[in-house]
PDB file of C-alpha atoms and ligand atoms in Angstrom:
ATOM      1  CA  MET A   1     108.779 -27.731  50.651  1.00  0.00           C
ATOM      2  CA  ARG A   2     105.398 -26.914  52.142  1.00  0.00           C
ATOM      3  CA  LYS A   3     102.387 -28.656  50.619  1.00  0.00           C
ATOM      4  CA  PRO A   4      99.650 -26.127  49.788  1.00  0.00           C
ATOM      5  CA  ILE A   5      96.343 -26.367  51.632  1.00  0.00           C
ATOM      6  CA  ILE A   6      93.023 -25.034  50.369  1.00  0.00           C
ATOM      7  CA  ALA A   7      90.186 -25.044  52.889  1.00  0.00           C
ATOM      8  CA  GLY A   8      86.607 -24.031  52.194  1.00  0.00           C
ATOM      9  CA  ASN A   9      84.940 -22.404  55.174  1.00  0.00           C
ATOM     10  CA  TRP A  10      81.249 -22.839  54.449  1.00  0.00           C
ATOM     11  CA  LYS A  11      80.222 -20.826  57.516  1.00  0.00           C
ATOM     12  CA  MET A  12      76.426 -21.107  58.081  1.00  0.00           C
ATOM     13  CA  PHE A  13      75.673 -22.123  54.503  1.00  0.00           C
ATOM     14  CA  LYS A  14      74.487 -25.401  52.957  1.00  0.00           C
ATOM     15  CA  THR A  15      71.840 -27.833  54.124  1.00  0.00           C
ATOM     16  CA  ARG A  16      72.734 -31.514  54.353  1.00  0.00           C
ATOM     17  CA  ASP A  17      71.370 -32.125  50.864  1.00  0.00           C
ATOM     18  CA  GLU A  18      73.340 -29.248  49.407  1.00  0.00           C
ATOM     19  CA  ALA A  19      76.533 -30.361  51.145  1.00  0.00           C
ATOM     20  CA  LEU A  20      76.170 -33.950  49.946  1.00  0.00           C
ATOM     21  CA  GLY A  21      75.527 -32.685  46.421  1.00  0.00           C
ATOM     22  CA  PHE A  22      78.771 -30.738  46.622  1.00  0.00           C
ATOM     23  CA  ILE A  23      80.760 -33.761  47.813  1.00  0.00           C
ATOM     24  CA  TYR A  24      79.237 -35.918  45.071  1.00  0.00           C
ATOM     25  CA  ASN A  25      80.336 -33.308  42.522  1.00  0.00           C
ATOM     26  CA  VAL A  26      83.886 -32.706  43.670  1.00  0.00           C
ATOM     27  CA  ASN A  27      85.055 -35.995  45.237  1.00  0.00           C
ATOM     28  CA  MET A  28      86.249 -37.623  42.028  1.00  0.00           C
ATOM     29  CA  ASN A  29      87.806 -34.437  40.708  1.00  0.00           C
ATOM     30  CA  VAL A  30      89.823 -33.206  43.662  1.00  0.00           C
ATOM     31  CA  PRO A  31      93.537 -33.422  42.860  1.00  0.00           C
ATOM     32  CA  SER A  32      95.725 -35.910  44.702  1.00  0.00           C
ATOM     33  CA  SER A  33      96.568 -35.109  48.314  1.00  0.00           C
ATOM     34  CA  GLU A  34     100.141 -35.759  47.285  1.00  0.00           C
ATOM     35  CA  TYR A  35     100.098 -32.240  45.801  1.00  0.00           C
ATOM     36  CA  VAL A  36      97.485 -30.290  47.775  1.00  0.00           C
ATOM     37  CA  ASP A  37      95.448 -30.757  50.942  1.00  0.00           C
ATOM     38  CA  SER A  38      91.793 -30.028  50.137  1.00  0.00           C
ATOM     39  CA  VAL A  39      89.394 -29.446  53.015  1.00  0.00           C
ATOM     40  CA  VAL A  40      85.777 -28.382  53.508  1.00  0.00           C
ATOM     41  CA  CYS A  41      84.675 -27.010  56.886  1.00  0.00           C
ATOM     42  CA  ALA A  42      80.961 -27.435  57.444  1.00  0.00           C
ATOM     43  CA  GLN A  43      78.304 -26.968  60.116  1.00  0.00           C
ATOM     44  CA  ALA A  44      78.581 -29.515  62.928  1.00  0.00           C
ATOM     45  CA  PRO A  45      75.395 -31.570  62.349  1.00  0.00           C
ATOM     46  CA  ILE A  46      76.474 -32.716  58.878  1.00  0.00           C
ATOM     47  CA  LEU A  47      80.142 -33.423  59.593  1.00  0.00           C
ATOM     48  CA  ARG A  48      79.615 -37.167  60.056  1.00  0.00           C
ATOM     49  CA  ASP A  49      77.723 -37.479  56.763  1.00  0.00           C
ATOM     50  CA  LEU A  50      80.515 -35.669  54.965  1.00  0.00           C
ATOM     51  CA  VAL A  51      83.280 -37.721  56.595  1.00  0.00           C
ATOM     52  CA  LYS A  52      81.541 -40.930  55.498  1.00  0.00           C
ATOM     53  CA  ARG A  53      81.568 -39.747  51.902  1.00  0.00           C
ATOM     54  CA  GLN A  54      84.917 -37.988  51.777  1.00  0.00           C
ATOM     55  CA  GLY A  55      87.235 -39.473  49.174  1.00  0.00           C
ATOM     56  CA  ASP A  56      90.950 -40.058  49.758  1.00  0.00           C
ATOM     57  CA  ASN A  57      91.820 -36.548  48.632  1.00  0.00           C
ATOM     58  CA  LEU A  58      89.196 -34.482  50.429  1.00  0.00           C
ATOM     59  CA  LYS A  59      89.094 -33.961  54.182  1.00  0.00           C
ATOM     60  CA  VAL A  60      86.437 -32.533  56.456  1.00  0.00           C
ATOM     61  CA  GLY A  61      86.842 -29.844  59.089  1.00  0.00           C
ATOM     62  CA  ALA A  62      84.728 -28.221  61.822  1.00  0.00           C
ATOM     63  CA  GLN A  63      84.400 -24.462  62.232  1.00  0.00           C
ATOM     64  CA  ASN A  64      84.755 -24.293  65.997  1.00  0.00           C
ATOM     65  CA  MET A  65      85.143 -26.506  69.051  1.00  0.00           C
ATOM     66  CA  HIS A  66      85.173 -26.229  72.841  1.00  0.00           C
ATOM     67  CA  TYR A  67      88.439 -26.556  74.767  1.00  0.00           C
ATOM     68  CA  LEU A  68      87.072 -28.981  77.371  1.00  0.00           C
ATOM     69  CA  ASP A  69      86.281 -32.667  76.890  1.00  0.00           C
ATOM     70  CA  THR A  70      82.789 -32.664  78.386  1.00  0.00           C
ATOM     71  CA  GLY A  71      80.563 -30.501  80.551  1.00  0.00           C
ATOM     72  CA  ALA A  72      77.430 -28.422  80.897  1.00  0.00           C
ATOM     73  CA  TYR A  73      78.040 -26.182  77.868  1.00  0.00           C
ATOM     74  CA  THR A  74      74.789 -26.122  75.959  1.00  0.00           C
ATOM     75  CA  GLY A  75      75.217 -25.827  72.232  1.00  0.00           C
ATOM     76  CA  GLU A  76      78.954 -26.503  72.163  1.00  0.00           C
ATOM     77  CA  VAL A  77      80.850 -29.210  70.278  1.00  0.00           C
ATOM     78  CA  SER A  78      83.691 -31.221  71.852  1.00  0.00           C
ATOM     79  CA  ALA A  79      86.998 -32.442  70.445  1.00  0.00           C
ATOM     80  CA  PRO A  80      86.352 -36.069  71.586  1.00  0.00           C
ATOM     81  CA  LEU A  81      83.181 -36.045  69.478  1.00  0.00           C
ATOM     82  CA  LEU A  82      84.946 -34.545  66.459  1.00  0.00           C
ATOM     83  CA  GLU A  83      87.702 -37.140  66.765  1.00  0.00           C
ATOM     84  CA  ASN A  84      85.135 -39.886  67.176  1.00  0.00           C
ATOM     85  CA  ILE A  85      83.367 -39.030  63.920  1.00  0.00           C
ATOM     86  CA  GLY A  86      86.612 -38.673  61.959  1.00  0.00           C
ATOM     87  CA  VAL A  87      86.956 -34.923  61.517  1.00  0.00           C
ATOM     88  CA  SER A  88      90.491 -33.973  60.421  1.00  0.00           C
ATOM     89  CA  TYR A  89      90.644 -30.175  60.848  1.00  0.00           C
ATOM     90  CA  VAL A  90      89.092 -27.446  62.955  1.00  0.00           C
ATOM     91  CA  VAL A  91      89.025 -23.708  62.230  1.00  0.00           C
ATOM     92  CA  LEU A  92      89.823 -21.831  65.455  1.00  0.00           C
ATOM     93  CA  GLY A  93      89.655 -18.152  66.301  1.00  0.00           C
ATOM     94  CA  HIS A  94      87.904 -17.060  63.123  1.00  0.00           C
ATOM     95  CA  SER A  95      87.340 -13.300  63.199  1.00  0.00           C
ATOM     96  CA  GLU A  96      83.568 -13.860  63.084  1.00  0.00           C
ATOM     97  CA  ARG A  97      83.770 -15.910  66.275  1.00  0.00           C
ATOM     98  CA  ARG A  98      86.030 -13.333  67.887  1.00  0.00           C
ATOM     99  CA  ALA A  99      83.650 -10.518  66.898  1.00  0.00           C
ATOM    100  CA  TYR A 100      80.220 -12.104  67.524  1.00  0.00           C
ATOM    101  CA  TYR A 101      81.010 -14.579  70.308  1.00  0.00           C
ATOM    102  CA  ASN A 102      83.781 -12.698  72.074  1.00  0.00           C
ATOM    103  CA  GLU A 103      86.389 -15.406  71.629  1.00  0.00           C
ATOM    104  CA  THR A 104      89.693 -14.381  73.151  1.00  0.00           C
ATOM    105  CA  ASP A 105      93.268 -15.292  72.273  1.00  0.00           C
ATOM    106  CA  ASN A 106      93.475 -17.260  75.533  1.00  0.00           C
ATOM    107  CA  GLU A 107      90.465 -19.384  74.631  1.00  0.00           C
ATOM    108  CA  VAL A 108      91.871 -19.928  71.165  1.00  0.00           C
ATOM    109  CA  ASN A 109      95.130 -21.084  72.778  1.00  0.00           C
ATOM    110  CA  LYS A 110      93.264 -23.650  74.908  1.00  0.00           C
ATOM    111  CA  LYS A 111      91.344 -24.841  71.857  1.00  0.00           C
ATOM    112  CA  ILE A 112      94.549 -25.352  69.867  1.00  0.00           C
ATOM    113  CA  HIS A 113      95.995 -27.504  72.658  1.00  0.00           C
ATOM    114  CA  GLN A 114      92.749 -29.455  72.813  1.00  0.00           C
ATOM    115  CA  ALA A 115      92.717 -30.043  69.049  1.00  0.00           C
ATOM    116  CA  PHE A 116      96.259 -31.462  69.160  1.00  0.00           C
ATOM    117  CA  ARG A 117      95.313 -33.676  72.107  1.00  0.00           C
ATOM    118  CA  TYR A 118      92.696 -35.301  69.870  1.00  0.00           C
ATOM    119  CA  GLY A 119      94.726 -35.445  66.665  1.00  0.00           C
ATOM    120  CA  ILE A 120      92.731 -32.744  64.885  1.00  0.00           C
ATOM    121  CA  THR A 121      94.730 -30.211  62.865  1.00  0.00           C
ATOM    122  CA  PRO A 122      93.936 -26.653  63.960  1.00  0.00           C
ATOM    123  CA  ILE A 123      93.604 -23.833  61.434  1.00  0.00           C
ATOM    124  CA  LEU A 124      94.311 -20.766  63.548  1.00  0.00           C
ATOM    125  CA  CYS A 125      92.841 -17.543  62.130  1.00  0.00           C
ATOM    126  CA  VAL A 126      94.472 -14.190  62.768  1.00  0.00           C
ATOM    127  CA  GLY A 127      93.970 -10.808  61.130  1.00  0.00           C
ATOM    128  CA  GLU A 128      93.600  -7.097  61.636  1.00  0.00           C
ATOM    129  CA  SER A 129      90.731  -4.626  61.240  1.00  0.00           C
ATOM    130  CA  LEU A 130      90.827  -1.844  58.670  1.00  0.00           C
ATOM    131  CA  GLU A 131      91.442   0.670  61.446  1.00  0.00           C
ATOM    132  CA  LEU A 132      94.543  -1.215  62.604  1.00  0.00           C
ATOM    133  CA  ARG A 133      95.790  -1.608  59.029  1.00  0.00           C
ATOM    134  CA  GLU A 134      95.368   2.107  58.341  1.00  0.00           C
ATOM    135  CA  SER A 135      97.082   3.155  61.546  1.00  0.00           C
ATOM    136  CA  GLY A 136     100.117   0.968  60.754  1.00  0.00           C
ATOM    137  CA  LYS A 137      99.547  -1.383  63.685  1.00  0.00           C
ATOM    138  CA  THR A 138      98.939  -4.584  61.730  1.00  0.00           C
ATOM    139  CA  ASN A 139     102.164  -6.380  62.587  1.00  0.00           C
ATOM    140  CA  ASP A 140     102.065  -5.568  66.310  1.00  0.00           C
ATOM    141  CA  PHE A 141      98.434  -6.627  66.571  1.00  0.00           C
ATOM    142  CA  ILE A 142      98.932  -9.932  64.771  1.00  0.00           C
ATOM    143  CA  LYS A 143     102.085 -10.653  66.747  1.00  0.00           C
ATOM    144  CA  GLY A 144     100.000 -10.276  69.907  1.00  0.00           C
ATOM    145  CA  GLN A 145      97.412 -12.753  68.586  1.00  0.00           C
ATOM    146  CA  VAL A 146     100.067 -15.277  67.559  1.00  0.00           C
ATOM    147  CA  VAL A 147     102.101 -15.086  70.782  1.00  0.00           C
ATOM    148  CA  VAL A 148      99.086 -15.851  72.965  1.00  0.00           C
ATOM    149  CA  ALA A 149      97.505 -18.425  70.649  1.00  0.00           C
ATOM    150  CA  LEU A 150     100.711 -20.489  70.431  1.00  0.00           C
ATOM    151  CA  LYS A 151     101.628 -20.383  74.119  1.00  0.00           C
ATOM    152  CA  GLY A 152     102.865 -23.726  75.458  1.00  0.00           C
ATOM    153  CA  LEU A 153     102.986 -25.511  72.106  1.00  0.00           C
ATOM    154  CA  GLY A 154     105.979 -27.603  71.053  1.00  0.00           C
ATOM    155  CA  SER A 155     107.976 -27.430  67.828  1.00  0.00           C
ATOM    156  CA  GLU A 156     106.453 -30.645  66.491  1.00  0.00           C
ATOM    157  CA  GLN A 157     102.971 -29.163  66.907  1.00  0.00           C
ATOM    158  CA  ILE A 158     103.995 -25.937  65.194  1.00  0.00           C
ATOM    159  CA  LYS A 159     105.024 -27.959  62.143  1.00  0.00           C
ATOM    160  CA  GLU A 160     101.509 -29.441  61.980  1.00  0.00           C
ATOM    161  CA  LEU A 161      99.635 -26.232  62.705  1.00  0.00           C
ATOM    162  CA  VAL A 162      98.040 -24.215  59.912  1.00  0.00           C
ATOM    163  CA  ILE A 163      97.642 -20.461  60.304  1.00  0.00           C
ATOM    164  CA  ALA A 164      95.186 -18.488  58.179  1.00  0.00           C
ATOM    165  CA  TYR A 165      95.961 -14.806  57.797  1.00  0.00           C
ATOM    166  CA  GLU A 166      92.594 -13.182  57.190  1.00  0.00           C
ATOM    167  CA  PRO A 167      92.474  -9.382  57.228  1.00  0.00           C
ATOM    168  CA  ILE A 168      89.000  -8.638  58.573  1.00  0.00           C
ATOM    169  CA  TRP A 169      88.428  -5.898  56.020  1.00  0.00           C
ATOM    170  CA  ALA A 170      88.925  -8.378  53.170  1.00  0.00           C
ATOM    171  CA  ILE A 171      86.420 -10.989  54.380  1.00  0.00           C
ATOM    172  CA  GLY A 172      83.265 -11.158  52.278  1.00  0.00           C
ATOM    173  CA  THR A 173      83.837  -7.635  51.013  1.00  0.00           C
ATOM    174  CA  GLY A 174      85.297  -8.365  47.599  1.00  0.00           C
ATOM    175  CA  LYS A 175      88.366  -6.378  48.703  1.00  0.00           C
ATOM    176  CA  THR A 176      91.444  -8.592  48.590  1.00  0.00           C
ATOM    177  CA  ALA A 177      94.723  -7.627  50.143  1.00  0.00           C
ATOM    178  CA  THR A 178      97.219  -7.238  47.328  1.00  0.00           C
ATOM    179  CA  ALA A 179      99.316 -10.353  46.922  1.00  0.00           C
ATOM    180  CA  GLU A 180     102.388  -8.411  48.107  1.00  0.00           C
ATOM    181  CA  MET A 181     100.573  -7.098  51.176  1.00  0.00           C
ATOM    182  CA  ALA A 182      99.335 -10.562  52.109  1.00  0.00           C
ATOM    183  CA  ASN A 183     102.776 -12.069  51.540  1.00  0.00           C
ATOM    184  CA  ASP A 184     104.509  -9.398  53.641  1.00  0.00           C
ATOM    185  CA  THR A 185     102.189  -9.952  56.597  1.00  0.00           C
ATOM    186  CA  ILE A 186     102.492 -13.717  56.272  1.00  0.00           C
ATOM    187  CA  LYS A 187     106.291 -13.390  56.289  1.00  0.00           C
ATOM    188  CA  GLU A 188     105.973 -11.374  59.490  1.00  0.00           C
ATOM    189  CA  ILE A 189     103.859 -14.122  61.034  1.00  0.00           C
ATOM    190  CA  ARG A 190     106.513 -16.668  60.062  1.00  0.00           C
ATOM    191  CA  ASN A 191     109.188 -14.461  61.649  1.00  0.00           C
ATOM    192  CA  VAL A 192     107.224 -14.275  64.886  1.00  0.00           C
ATOM    193  CA  VAL A 193     106.969 -18.063  64.920  1.00  0.00           C
ATOM    194  CA  ARG A 194     110.709 -18.305  64.163  1.00  0.00           C
ATOM    195  CA  GLU A 195     111.462 -16.079  67.178  1.00  0.00           C
ATOM    196  CA  LEU A 196     109.096 -18.025  69.429  1.00  0.00           C
ATOM    197  CA  PHE A 197     110.161 -21.508  68.304  1.00  0.00           C
ATOM    198  CA  ASP A 198     112.864 -22.220  65.738  1.00  0.00           C
ATOM    199  CA  ASN A 199     113.651 -21.804  62.079  1.00  0.00           C
ATOM    200  CA  GLU A 200     112.811 -25.374  61.103  1.00  0.00           C
ATOM    201  CA  SER A 201     109.302 -25.257  62.574  1.00  0.00           C
ATOM    202  CA  ALA A 202     108.607 -21.797  61.158  1.00  0.00           C
ATOM    203  CA  GLU A 203     109.645 -22.958  57.691  1.00  0.00           C
ATOM    204  CA  ALA A 204     107.542 -26.115  57.929  1.00  0.00           C
ATOM    205  CA  MET A 205     104.373 -24.417  59.164  1.00  0.00           C
ATOM    206  CA  ARG A 206     101.799 -23.591  56.510  1.00  0.00           C
ATOM    207  CA  ILE A 207     100.217 -20.151  56.391  1.00  0.00           C
ATOM    208  CA  GLN A 208      97.143 -19.524  54.257  1.00  0.00           C
ATOM    209  CA  TYR A 209      95.694 -16.258  53.082  1.00  0.00           C
ATOM    210  CA  GLY A 210      91.939 -15.690  53.468  1.00  0.00           C
ATOM    211  CA  GLY A 211      89.637 -12.863  52.396  1.00  0.00           C
ATOM    212  CA  SER A 212      87.759 -12.737  49.080  1.00  0.00           C
ATOM    213  CA  VAL A 213      89.918 -15.415  47.455  1.00  0.00           C
ATOM    214  CA  LYS A 214      88.325 -16.471  44.169  1.00  0.00           C
ATOM    215  CA  PRO A 215      89.256 -18.100  40.854  1.00  0.00           C
ATOM    216  CA  ALA A 216      90.197 -14.686  39.434  1.00  0.00           C
ATOM    217  CA  ASN A 217      92.854 -13.880  42.052  1.00  0.00           C
ATOM    218  CA  VAL A 218      93.993 -17.250  43.394  1.00  0.00           C
ATOM    219  CA  ASP A 219      96.901 -17.719  40.970  1.00  0.00           C
ATOM    220  CA  GLU A 220      98.477 -14.412  41.869  1.00  0.00           C
ATOM    221  CA  LEU A 221      98.082 -14.992  45.606  1.00  0.00           C
ATOM    222  CA  LEU A 222      99.515 -18.504  45.441  1.00  0.00           C
ATOM    223  CA  SER A 223     102.449 -17.351  43.344  1.00  0.00           C
ATOM    224  CA  MET A 224     103.850 -15.540  46.389  1.00  0.00           C
ATOM    225  CA  SER A 225     106.730 -17.118  48.311  1.00  0.00           C
ATOM    226  CA  ASP A 226     105.086 -17.429  51.721  1.00  0.00           C
ATOM    227  CA  ILE A 227     101.410 -17.967  50.884  1.00  0.00           C
ATOM    228  CA  ASP A 228     100.858 -21.700  51.285  1.00  0.00           C
ATOM    229  CA  GLY A 229      97.187 -21.872  50.413  1.00  0.00           C
ATOM    230  CA  ALA A 230      93.863 -20.239  51.088  1.00  0.00           C
ATOM    231  CA  LEU A 231      90.962 -20.279  53.528  1.00  0.00           C
ATOM    232  CA  VAL A 232      87.971 -19.476  51.365  1.00  0.00           C
ATOM    233  CA  GLY A 233      84.417 -18.501  52.222  1.00  0.00           C
ATOM    234  CA  GLY A 234      82.093 -17.494  49.375  1.00  0.00           C
ATOM    235  CA  ALA A 235      84.076 -18.973  46.493  1.00  0.00           C
ATOM    236  CA  SER A 236      84.267 -22.393  48.181  1.00  0.00           C
ATOM    237  CA  LEU A 237      80.511 -22.950  48.076  1.00  0.00           C
ATOM    238  CA  ASP A 238      80.285 -23.719  44.385  1.00  0.00           C
ATOM    239  CA  PRO A 239      81.877 -27.049  43.335  1.00  0.00           C
ATOM    240  CA  GLU A 240      83.280 -25.680  40.095  1.00  0.00           C
ATOM    241  CA  SER A 241      84.884 -22.694  41.781  1.00  0.00           C
ATOM    242  CA  PHE A 242      86.269 -24.856  44.631  1.00  0.00           C
ATOM    243  CA  LEU A 243      87.880 -27.166  42.074  1.00  0.00           C
ATOM    244  CA  ILE A 244      89.506 -24.217  40.291  1.00  0.00           C
ATOM    245  CA  LEU A 245      91.012 -23.127  43.620  1.00  0.00           C
ATOM    246  CA  VAL A 246      92.389 -26.548  44.561  1.00  0.00           C
ATOM    247  CA  ASN A 247      93.752 -27.088  41.055  1.00  0.00           C
ATOM    248  CA  ALA A 248      95.452 -23.701  41.185  1.00  0.00           C
ATOM    249  CA  ALA A 249      97.295 -24.898  44.296  1.00  0.00           C
ATOM    250  CA  VAL A 250      98.652 -27.938  42.459  1.00  0.00           C
ATOM    251  CA  LYS A 251     100.616 -25.580  40.202  1.00  0.00           C
ATOM    252  CA  LYS A 252     102.291 -23.873  43.154  1.00  0.00           C
TER     253      LYS A 252
HETATM  254  P1  LIG B 301      85.374 -14.879  51.923  1.00  0.00           P
HETATM  255  O1  LIG B 301      86.231 -15.779  51.078  1.00  0.00           O
HETATM  256  O2  LIG B 301      83.913 -15.050  51.657  1.00  0.00           O
HETATM  257  O3  LIG B 301      85.842 -13.445  51.896  1.00  0.00           O
HETATM  258  O4  LIG B 301      85.566 -15.386  53.455  1.00  0.00           O
HETATM  259  C1  LIG B 301      86.836 -15.523  53.961  1.00  0.00           C
HETATM  260  C2  LIG B 301      86.744 -16.243  55.244  1.00  0.00           C
HETATM  261  O5  LIG B 301      86.303 -15.706  56.237  1.00  0.00           O
HETATM  262  C3  LIG B 301      87.201 -17.648  55.292  1.00  0.00           C
HETATM  263  O6  LIG B 301      87.303 -18.087  56.594  1.00  0.00           O
END
């Protein structure tokens, strides 16, 4: 049985004070990590403050990371630093980073290897544009992203990896993929992983859905066989709404 995982991706929202207020509000009320993994992914400068205050049932993640240990890369954040300050997860290959910072599947692949080297769980984001969805190329496109991103990984790493299927046209638009549509694509992703690795790893690996997930649609999405959680932008910013999402996952 796969344990559900709900991760808030705060993107470039929340000052330190706002983030600490959030943690103060939710820490005591997050359900046990026995039933659901609850994560918030924040901007790099406040990660340490959040880690220090995270309770047993809430973990902290970064939103990006470089694939090298050190070097002259102004403005980047390294895995050794994230490990050093106790960050547990890192979102990699988010469609916003692919679109605005030209991140490629090859770079994402190197970042995934780097995250595993430092004991940080990667959340690999994949997803198609509306144009690809409408021209029936979704599965081929996502297969391409997955094949390159997972190159060189071992079965044990695949079991730890989290994939977030985020159709680009559903992010921040209020348009959600129907639960069936999301589940079908997620099943396809699992099949690709099964072909590349083995059945056991593919069945163990958790795949989230992301794109306008909110309290009103989370139950339906999580009721689907292959949707193991959610990566949530807007609806993860408010403590009350975040708690509804993580509690919904407990029922899965
Ligand atoms: P929204 O939940 O705001 O649509 O964002 C989804 C997302 O990009 C999470 O990574």
